[in-house]
Coordinates of C-alpha atoms in Angstrom, one line a residue:
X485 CA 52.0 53.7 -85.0
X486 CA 49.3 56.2 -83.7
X487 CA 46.9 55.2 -86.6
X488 CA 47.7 51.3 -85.8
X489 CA 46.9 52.6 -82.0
X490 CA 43.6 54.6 -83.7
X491 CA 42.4 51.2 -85.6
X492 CA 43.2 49.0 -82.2
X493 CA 40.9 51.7 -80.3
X494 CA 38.1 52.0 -83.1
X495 CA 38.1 48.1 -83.4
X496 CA 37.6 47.7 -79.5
X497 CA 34.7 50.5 -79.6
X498 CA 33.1 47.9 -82.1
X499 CA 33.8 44.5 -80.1
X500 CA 32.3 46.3 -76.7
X501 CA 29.3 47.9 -79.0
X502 CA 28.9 44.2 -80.3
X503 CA 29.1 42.8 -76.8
X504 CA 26.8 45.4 -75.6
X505 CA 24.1 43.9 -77.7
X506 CA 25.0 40.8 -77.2
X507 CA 24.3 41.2 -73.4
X508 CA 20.9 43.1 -74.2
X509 CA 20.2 40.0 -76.1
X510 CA 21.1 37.2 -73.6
X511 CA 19.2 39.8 -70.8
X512 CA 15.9 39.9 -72.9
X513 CA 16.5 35.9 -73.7
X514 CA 17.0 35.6 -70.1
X515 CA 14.2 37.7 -68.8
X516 CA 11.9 35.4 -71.3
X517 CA 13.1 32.3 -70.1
X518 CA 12.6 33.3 -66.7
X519 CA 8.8 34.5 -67.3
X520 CA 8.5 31.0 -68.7
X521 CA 9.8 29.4 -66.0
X522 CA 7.9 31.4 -63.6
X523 CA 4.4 29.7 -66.2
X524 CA 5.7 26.3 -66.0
X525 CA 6.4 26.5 -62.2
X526 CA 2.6 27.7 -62.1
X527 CA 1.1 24.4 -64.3
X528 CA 3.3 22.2 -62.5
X529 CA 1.5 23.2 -59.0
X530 CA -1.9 22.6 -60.9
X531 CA -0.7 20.2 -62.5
X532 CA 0.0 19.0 -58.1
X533 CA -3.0 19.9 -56.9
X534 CA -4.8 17.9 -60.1
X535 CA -2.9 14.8 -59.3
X536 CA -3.8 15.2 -55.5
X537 CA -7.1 15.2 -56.2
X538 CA -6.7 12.4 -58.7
X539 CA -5.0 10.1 -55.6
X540 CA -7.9 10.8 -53.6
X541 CA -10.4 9.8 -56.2
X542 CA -8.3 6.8 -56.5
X543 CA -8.6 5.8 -53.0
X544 CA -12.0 6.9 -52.4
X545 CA -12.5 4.3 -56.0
X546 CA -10.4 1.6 -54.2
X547 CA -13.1 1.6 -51.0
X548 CA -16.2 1.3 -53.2
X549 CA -14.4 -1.8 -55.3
X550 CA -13.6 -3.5 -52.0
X551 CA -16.8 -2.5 -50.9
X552 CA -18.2 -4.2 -54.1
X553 CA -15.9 -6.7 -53.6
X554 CA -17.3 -7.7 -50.0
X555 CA -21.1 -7.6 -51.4
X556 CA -20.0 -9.6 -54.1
X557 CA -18.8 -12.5 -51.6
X558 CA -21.8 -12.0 -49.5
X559 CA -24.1 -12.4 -53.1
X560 CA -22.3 -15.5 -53.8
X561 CA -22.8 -16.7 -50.9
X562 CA -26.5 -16.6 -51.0
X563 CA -26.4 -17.9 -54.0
X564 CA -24.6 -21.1 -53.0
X565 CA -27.3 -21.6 -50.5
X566 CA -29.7 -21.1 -53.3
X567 CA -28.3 -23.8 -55.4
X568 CA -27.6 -25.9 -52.6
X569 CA -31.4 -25.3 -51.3
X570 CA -32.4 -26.5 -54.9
X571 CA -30.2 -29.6 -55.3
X572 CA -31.3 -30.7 -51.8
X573 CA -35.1 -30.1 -53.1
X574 CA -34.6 -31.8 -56.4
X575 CA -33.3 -34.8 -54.4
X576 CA -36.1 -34.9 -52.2
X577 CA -38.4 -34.6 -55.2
X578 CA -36.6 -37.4 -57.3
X579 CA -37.1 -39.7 -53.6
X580 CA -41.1 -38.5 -53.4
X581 CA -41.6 -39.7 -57.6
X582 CA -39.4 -43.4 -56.6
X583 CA -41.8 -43.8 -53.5
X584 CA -45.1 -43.3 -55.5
X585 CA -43.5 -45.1 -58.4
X586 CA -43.1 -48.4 -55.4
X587 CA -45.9 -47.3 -53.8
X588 CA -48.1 -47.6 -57.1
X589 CA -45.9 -51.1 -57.9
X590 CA -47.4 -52.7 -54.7
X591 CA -50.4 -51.5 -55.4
X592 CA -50.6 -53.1 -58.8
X593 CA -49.5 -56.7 -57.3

């Protein structure tokens, strides 16, 4: 009974050893994961301040485009008045060639 007692004793001395290192383990893996948190916490406010930065590039993009945008319109515009200035002149040509073209027609008869 006493050796039984002895073995029971010995085999506890080796489960608490093993759990001993098992807990040194799980500290270290602990102590690793939280030194890798503590790296990804770090990026992840870069990675904050990058996007920030990134929004404000965004919007500052977004006024020149609308900005294009508006000079665009105001291009087109002109051009309209361009063509419209040129259609109006080609008319007035086509009307000056048909009132030589009569004007030389009387002349002939």
């Amino acid at each position: 009974m006493v050796t039984k007692l002895r073995n029971q004793v010995e085999d506890l001395k080796l489960k608490l050893g093993e759990s001993d290192a098992e807990r040194a383990s799980l500290k270290k893996d602990n102590e690793s994961l939280l030194r890798e948190d503590e790296a990804l916490q770090k990026e992840i406010r870069l990675l904050s301040v990058e996007l920030e930065h990134l929004r404000k590039s965004g919007e500052e993009g977004n006024g020149l485009v609308d900005q294009l945008r508006t000079e665009n319109a105001i291009l087109n515009k002109k051009i309209r008045k361009i063509n419209d200035f040129r259609l109006k002149d080609r008319h007035i040509t086509y009307e000056i060639q048909a009132l030589r073209h009569d004007a030389i027609s009387e002349k002939e008869k």
